Amino acid sequence: MFHKFLDDISKIAIPEQLNCPTNYTPHPLAKLAASELMHYLDSKVEWAQELQSGKMFGVLVVERKGELGFLAAFSGNICGQSTLDYFVPPIFDCQNPNGTFKREERNISIINQNIDNEEHSREKRETQQNIQKLLSERDIKIATAKEVIKRNKAEREARRLAETLTSGEAEKLIRESQHEKAELHRLKLHYNAEIAKAQKQLQHIDNEIQKLKNERHRRSIILQRWLFSQYVVSNGLGSSRSIGDIFRFGIHREPPSGTGECAAPKLLQFAIRNNLKPISLAEFWYGNSPRGVVRQHGAFYPACHQKCEPLLNFMLEGIDHDSDKRFERNEDKLEIIYEDKFMLAINKPSGLASVDGNETADSAEQRISRYLGHDGHHVVHRLDMETSGVLIAAKDEQTFTALQTLFEQHKIRKTYIAVINGYVTNIEGIINIPICPDMNDRPRQMVDYEHGKQAITKYIVLSQSNGRTRVEFQPLTGRTHQLRVHSVVGLGYPIVGDNLYGANNGQRLMLHAYSVDFIHPITNQKLAISCDAPF
């Protein structure tokens, strides 16, 4: 499990503390370990097909009795196996074919098969066909009967007008009319009864299917909770807790599916349990990017927030590590670039949240509230924490509502400046790629042509040099991370410094909200507010 470095590392400085797993720049030692792991993966021809589809791997540089080496791990499993040579073992091996998880998983699979059999059974198909047949017959026969009644009624009316009828003849015509209406009523009752009978039969089948689905849901929940009780992790203080307990007292209550299977917690668990000192951690993507998910081969990525962050926060207790600088309080500075009696605009620095959050100790919202001398909803729109630039705030409720309406109606033109990590071929164009949240790894977004929301971005190439492209973006929609995803998927390269969708190379995210243009909702004055990009 402990791998010695093949290259000379004597001249590489050792970091003073372990890096923050959710926001870091890979240390040279971690990069070297990742490079050696990638060479190993390149040699595993029996895994080539699976690895080509893409998988996250991780390395942890550790110290063992004064000697530096590294550990390796993969997320999930490879070829259906959780335990493989070269890699640290899983926190809990749920892939054991004779274990509780696999046995119950097989039972749930049987239920799935029973559901599928019932859904596509001959009885259900014939019952559905019978209902459609009865509905069609009823409609045709009722329509025909109504036509006959209408025709006979016209003939009776014609007789009444054309000749003088005896009382007996008139009574006969009335009885004919009543008989025809009674026959129509009996026809409706007959078909409605037959249809109701068939629908009741179908409902019985569907009820049985729903019982199976309820049983599947019940057993799945029980199995998932049992599974998370088996994933027990330790921290640097010597304490141990199950994943279920760690999440139960947190924000999300229930761990997402797959929690504990990522590379980072596997690596830390092995190091802690084997008294190895963690030095530097890094996770990287190997292989192609899955459909809709923005990943690049060889790029480093932070640990996922939804599954790993609560887990890692516990495991890192008692271990000297760097904190997530994004959530630390910065100096209480506010760079105002426009102000009137109704609103103001600031140049939000990179690294400052737009509004308060569960994990942020500082935000533009807080600073503006202190500047104005009163609390309230001031910030009208949002910029990503890593994005700098023009941020608009209102001083009163009326202006806040009016400005929000302008944003919702796309009456505020926004222009961004970005530096792309590659040469963009087309000088200008429009990117129209729908995106939606990646529910398994928020706040990341993913491409989804079926369920995603429309996202449209205009772009113009401003300049190119040193393998990079300076681009002007104009988002025509306002989706989360829209420009960052469109840069990777639409232009083929990530924005420099993007550690979510690209490779963090130690620089800030080079995305800056350069300007906003709109008609002031109170004064009707045309405004063009801008501030230059700091890069």
PDB file of C-alpha atoms in Angstrom, residues 381-526:
ATOM      1  CA  HIS A 381     -28.017  39.222  -8.045  1.00  0.00           C
ATOM      2  CA  ARG A 382     -25.097  36.915  -7.347  1.00  0.00           C
ATOM      3  CA  LEU A 383     -21.596  36.197  -8.558  1.00  0.00           C
ATOM      4  CA  ASP A 384     -19.758  32.954  -7.803  1.00  0.00           C
ATOM      5  CA  MET A 385     -17.459  33.289  -4.827  1.00  0.00           C
ATOM      6  CA  GLU A 386     -14.393  32.928  -7.065  1.00  0.00           C
ATOM      7  CA  THR A 387     -15.720  35.436  -9.643  1.00  0.00           C
ATOM      8  CA  SER A 388     -14.856  39.111  -9.208  1.00  0.00           C
ATOM      9  CA  GLY A 389     -16.517  42.211 -10.619  1.00  0.00           C
ATOM     10  CA  VAL A 390     -19.644  44.347 -10.690  1.00  0.00           C
ATOM     11  CA  LEU A 391     -22.235  43.443  -8.068  1.00  0.00           C
ATOM     12  CA  ILE A 392     -25.390  45.551  -7.697  1.00  0.00           C
ATOM     13  CA  ALA A 393     -27.184  46.252  -4.413  1.00  0.00           C
ATOM     14  CA  ALA A 394     -30.353  48.192  -3.555  1.00  0.00           C
ATOM     15  CA  LYS A 395     -30.803  50.575  -0.648  1.00  0.00           C
ATOM     16  CA  ASP A 396     -34.542  50.055  -0.205  1.00  0.00           C
ATOM     17  CA  GLU A 397     -37.202  47.409  -0.853  1.00  0.00           C
ATOM     18  CA  GLN A 398     -38.792  49.206  -3.822  1.00  0.00           C
ATOM     19  CA  THR A 399     -35.485  49.498  -5.677  1.00  0.00           C
ATOM     20  CA  PHE A 400     -34.566  45.914  -4.752  1.00  0.00           C
ATOM     21  CA  THR A 401     -37.799  44.577  -6.280  1.00  0.00           C
ATOM     22  CA  ALA A 402     -37.494  46.776  -9.376  1.00  0.00           C
ATOM     23  CA  LEU A 403     -33.896  45.721 -10.052  1.00  0.00           C
ATOM     24  CA  GLN A 404     -34.712  42.052  -9.547  1.00  0.00           C
ATOM     25  CA  THR A 405     -37.517  42.396 -12.096  1.00  0.00           C
ATOM     26  CA  LEU A 406     -35.048  43.835 -14.622  1.00  0.00           C
ATOM     27  CA  PHE A 407     -32.763  40.842 -14.110  1.00  0.00           C
ATOM     28  CA  GLU A 408     -35.648  38.374 -14.414  1.00  0.00           C
ATOM     29  CA  GLN A 409     -36.799  40.057 -17.640  1.00  0.00           C
ATOM     30  CA  HIS A 410     -33.216  40.021 -19.028  1.00  0.00           C
ATOM     31  CA  LYS A 411     -33.218  43.810 -19.319  1.00  0.00           C
ATOM     32  CA  ILE A 412     -29.778  44.105 -17.742  1.00  0.00           C
ATOM     33  CA  ARG A 413     -26.935  43.324 -20.123  1.00  0.00           C
ATOM     34  CA  LYS A 414     -23.982  41.685 -18.364  1.00  0.00           C
ATOM     35  CA  THR A 415     -20.491  41.420 -19.810  1.00  0.00           C
ATOM     36  CA  TYR A 416     -17.729  39.229 -18.401  1.00  0.00           C
ATOM     37  CA  ILE A 417     -14.028  38.980 -19.155  1.00  0.00           C
ATOM     38  CA  ALA A 418     -12.365  35.568 -18.878  1.00  0.00           C
ATOM     39  CA  VAL A 419      -9.039  33.980 -19.718  1.00  0.00           C
ATOM     40  CA  ILE A 420      -9.427  30.515 -21.250  1.00  0.00           C
ATOM     41  CA  ASN A 421      -6.718  27.881 -20.865  1.00  0.00           C
ATOM     42  CA  GLY A 422      -6.303  27.172 -24.598  1.00  0.00           C
ATOM     43  CA  TYR A 423      -6.709  28.658 -28.076  1.00  0.00           C
ATOM     44  CA  VAL A 424     -10.341  29.123 -29.101  1.00  0.00           C
ATOM     45  CA  THR A 425     -10.792  28.512 -32.831  1.00  0.00           C
ATOM     46  CA  ASN A 426     -13.862  30.605 -33.671  1.00  0.00           C
ATOM     47  CA  ILE A 427     -13.549  34.345 -33.132  1.00  0.00           C
ATOM     48  CA  GLU A 428     -17.135  34.726 -31.975  1.00  0.00           C
ATOM     49  CA  GLY A 429     -20.305  32.719 -31.598  1.00  0.00           C
ATOM     50  CA  ILE A 430     -23.212  31.629 -29.449  1.00  0.00           C
ATOM     51  CA  ILE A 431     -23.149  28.663 -27.065  1.00  0.00           C
ATOM     52  CA  ASN A 432     -26.558  27.078 -26.444  1.00  0.00           C
ATOM     53  CA  ILE A 433     -26.084  24.124 -24.084  1.00  0.00           C
ATOM     54  CA  PRO A 434     -28.614  23.266 -21.336  1.00  0.00           C
ATOM     55  CA  ILE A 435     -27.302  22.673 -17.829  1.00  0.00           C
ATOM     56  CA  CYS A 436     -28.635  21.565 -14.466  1.00  0.00           C
ATOM     57  CA  PRO A 437     -27.236  20.796 -11.000  1.00  0.00           C
ATOM     58  CA  ASP A 438     -25.204  17.634 -10.508  1.00  0.00           C
ATOM     59  CA  MET A 439     -27.302  16.254  -7.634  1.00  0.00           C
ATOM     60  CA  ASN A 440     -24.481  13.945  -6.528  1.00  0.00           C
ATOM     61  CA  ASP A 441     -21.819  16.652  -6.384  1.00  0.00           C
ATOM     62  CA  ARG A 442     -23.223  20.087  -5.702  1.00  0.00           C
ATOM     63  CA  PRO A 443     -22.473  22.882  -6.446  1.00  0.00           C
ATOM     64  CA  ARG A 444     -21.143  21.412  -9.711  1.00  0.00           C
ATOM     65  CA  GLN A 445     -23.400  21.691 -12.744  1.00  0.00           C
ATOM     66  CA  MET A 446     -23.720  19.230 -15.616  1.00  0.00           C
ATOM     67  CA  VAL A 447     -24.922  19.208 -19.220  1.00  0.00           C
ATOM     68  CA  ASP A 448     -28.357  17.635 -19.614  1.00  0.00           C
ATOM     69  CA  TYR A 449     -30.206  17.929 -22.924  1.00  0.00           C
ATOM     70  CA  GLU A 450     -33.296  16.201 -21.518  1.00  0.00           C
ATOM     71  CA  HIS A 451     -33.827  17.824 -18.118  1.00  0.00           C
ATOM     72  CA  GLY A 452     -31.455  20.801 -18.145  1.00  0.00           C
ATOM     73  CA  LYS A 453     -32.559  24.438 -18.364  1.00  0.00           C
ATOM     74  CA  GLN A 454     -31.713  26.451 -21.447  1.00  0.00           C
ATOM     75  CA  ALA A 455     -28.420  28.314 -21.095  1.00  0.00           C
ATOM     76  CA  ILE A 456     -27.227  30.698 -23.826  1.00  0.00           C
ATOM     77  CA  THR A 457     -23.949  32.627 -23.957  1.00  0.00           C
ATOM     78  CA  LYS A 458     -22.520  34.972 -26.596  1.00  0.00           C
ATOM     79  CA  TYR A 459     -18.744  35.197 -26.806  1.00  0.00           C
ATOM     80  CA  ILE A 460     -16.088  37.212 -28.626  1.00  0.00           C
ATOM     81  CA  VAL A 461     -12.367  36.413 -28.656  1.00  0.00           C
ATOM     82  CA  LEU A 462     -10.394  39.507 -27.614  1.00  0.00           C
ATOM     83  CA  SER A 463      -6.824  38.242 -27.844  1.00  0.00           C
ATOM     84  CA  GLN A 464      -4.647  35.116 -27.774  1.00  0.00           C
ATOM     85  CA  SER A 465      -1.153  34.570 -26.425  1.00  0.00           C
ATOM     86  CA  ASN A 466       0.962  32.024 -24.539  1.00  0.00           C
ATOM     87  CA  GLY A 467      -1.548  29.230 -25.137  1.00  0.00           C
ATOM     88  CA  ARG A 468      -4.442  31.196 -23.648  1.00  0.00           C
ATOM     89  CA  THR A 469      -7.422  33.130 -24.997  1.00  0.00           C
ATOM     90  CA  ARG A 470      -8.947  36.292 -23.563  1.00  0.00           C
ATOM     91  CA  VAL A 471     -12.707  36.156 -24.111  1.00  0.00           C
ATOM     92  CA  GLU A 472     -15.650  38.483 -23.615  1.00  0.00           C
ATOM     93  CA  PHE A 473     -18.779  36.626 -22.466  1.00  0.00           C
ATOM     94  CA  GLN A 474     -22.359  37.902 -22.557  1.00  0.00           C
ATOM     95  CA  PRO A 475     -24.713  35.479 -20.762  1.00  0.00           C
ATOM     96  CA  LEU A 476     -28.237  35.726 -22.186  1.00  0.00           C
ATOM     97  CA  THR A 477     -29.511  33.478 -19.380  1.00  0.00           C
ATOM     98  CA  GLY A 478     -28.443  33.327 -15.760  1.00  0.00           C
ATOM     99  CA  ARG A 479     -27.724  29.714 -14.818  1.00  0.00           C
ATOM    100  CA  THR A 480     -25.382  28.739 -12.009  1.00  0.00           C
ATOM    101  CA  HIS A 481     -21.793  28.288 -13.303  1.00  0.00           C
ATOM    102  CA  GLN A 482     -23.090  28.922 -16.831  1.00  0.00           C
ATOM    103  CA  LEU A 483     -19.929  30.585 -18.159  1.00  0.00           C
ATOM    104  CA  ARG A 484     -17.635  28.057 -16.497  1.00  0.00           C
ATOM    105  CA  VAL A 485     -19.493  25.071 -18.002  1.00  0.00           C
ATOM    106  CA  HIS A 486     -19.957  26.722 -21.412  1.00  0.00           C
ATOM    107  CA  SER A 487     -16.253  27.508 -21.547  1.00  0.00           C
ATOM    108  CA  VAL A 488     -15.312  23.834 -21.126  1.00  0.00           C
ATOM    109  CA  VAL A 489     -18.094  22.241 -23.178  1.00  0.00           C
ATOM    110  CA  GLY A 490     -18.730  24.982 -25.726  1.00  0.00           C
ATOM    111  CA  LEU A 491     -15.207  26.301 -26.305  1.00  0.00           C
ATOM    112  CA  GLY A 492     -13.286  23.166 -25.372  1.00  0.00           C
ATOM    113  CA  TYR A 493     -11.175  24.653 -22.571  1.00  0.00           C
ATOM    114  CA  PRO A 494     -11.737  25.615 -18.929  1.00  0.00           C
ATOM    115  CA  ILE A 495     -11.327  29.093 -17.532  1.00  0.00           C
ATOM    116  CA  VAL A 496      -7.896  29.501 -15.960  1.00  0.00           C
ATOM    117  CA  GLY A 497      -7.995  28.781 -12.218  1.00  0.00           C
ATOM    118  CA  ASP A 498     -11.266  26.843 -12.353  1.00  0.00           C
ATOM    119  CA  ASN A 499     -10.778  24.013  -9.863  1.00  0.00           C
ATOM    120  CA  LEU A 500     -14.281  22.631 -10.417  1.00  0.00           C
ATOM    121  CA  TYR A 501     -14.303  22.174 -14.184  1.00  0.00           C
ATOM    122  CA  GLY A 502     -10.637  22.492 -15.063  1.00  0.00           C
ATOM    123  CA  ALA A 503      -7.245  22.207 -13.415  1.00  0.00           C
ATOM    124  CA  ASN A 504      -6.378  24.473 -10.520  1.00  0.00           C
ATOM    125  CA  ASN A 505      -2.913  25.764 -11.306  1.00  0.00           C
ATOM    126  CA  GLY A 506      -2.542  27.964  -8.250  1.00  0.00           C
ATOM    127  CA  GLN A 507      -4.176  31.007  -9.820  1.00  0.00           C
ATOM    128  CA  ARG A 508      -7.491  32.618  -8.999  1.00  0.00           C
ATOM    129  CA  LEU A 509     -10.462  31.943 -11.257  1.00  0.00           C
ATOM    130  CA  MET A 510      -9.893  34.311 -14.176  1.00  0.00           C
ATOM    131  CA  LEU A 511     -13.536  35.306 -14.589  1.00  0.00           C
ATOM    132  CA  HIS A 512     -14.564  38.900 -13.980  1.00  0.00           C
ATOM    133  CA  ALA A 513     -17.960  40.625 -14.257  1.00  0.00           C
ATOM    134  CA  TYR A 514     -16.761  43.585 -16.276  1.00  0.00           C
ATOM    135  CA  SER A 515     -19.919  45.640 -16.810  1.00  0.00           C
ATOM    136  CA  VAL A 516     -23.697  45.959 -16.534  1.00  0.00           C
ATOM    137  CA  ASP A 517     -25.868  48.136 -18.779  1.00  0.00           C
ATOM    138  CA  PHE A 518     -29.499  48.983 -17.988  1.00  0.00           C
ATOM    139  CA  ILE A 519     -32.096  51.710 -17.473  1.00  0.00           C
ATOM    140  CA  HIS A 520     -32.280  52.821 -13.838  1.00  0.00           C
ATOM    141  CA  PRO A 521     -35.702  51.569 -12.641  1.00  0.00           C
ATOM    142  CA  ILE A 522     -36.343  54.681 -10.495  1.00  0.00           C
ATOM    143  CA  THR A 523     -34.681  57.581 -12.336  1.00  0.00           C
ATOM    144  CA  ASN A 524     -34.968  56.123 -15.878  1.00  0.00           C
ATOM    145  CA  GLN A 525     -31.339  57.119 -16.375  1.00  0.00           C
ATOM    146  CA  LYS A 526     -29.258  54.942 -18.712  1.00  0.00           C
TER     147      LYS A 526
END
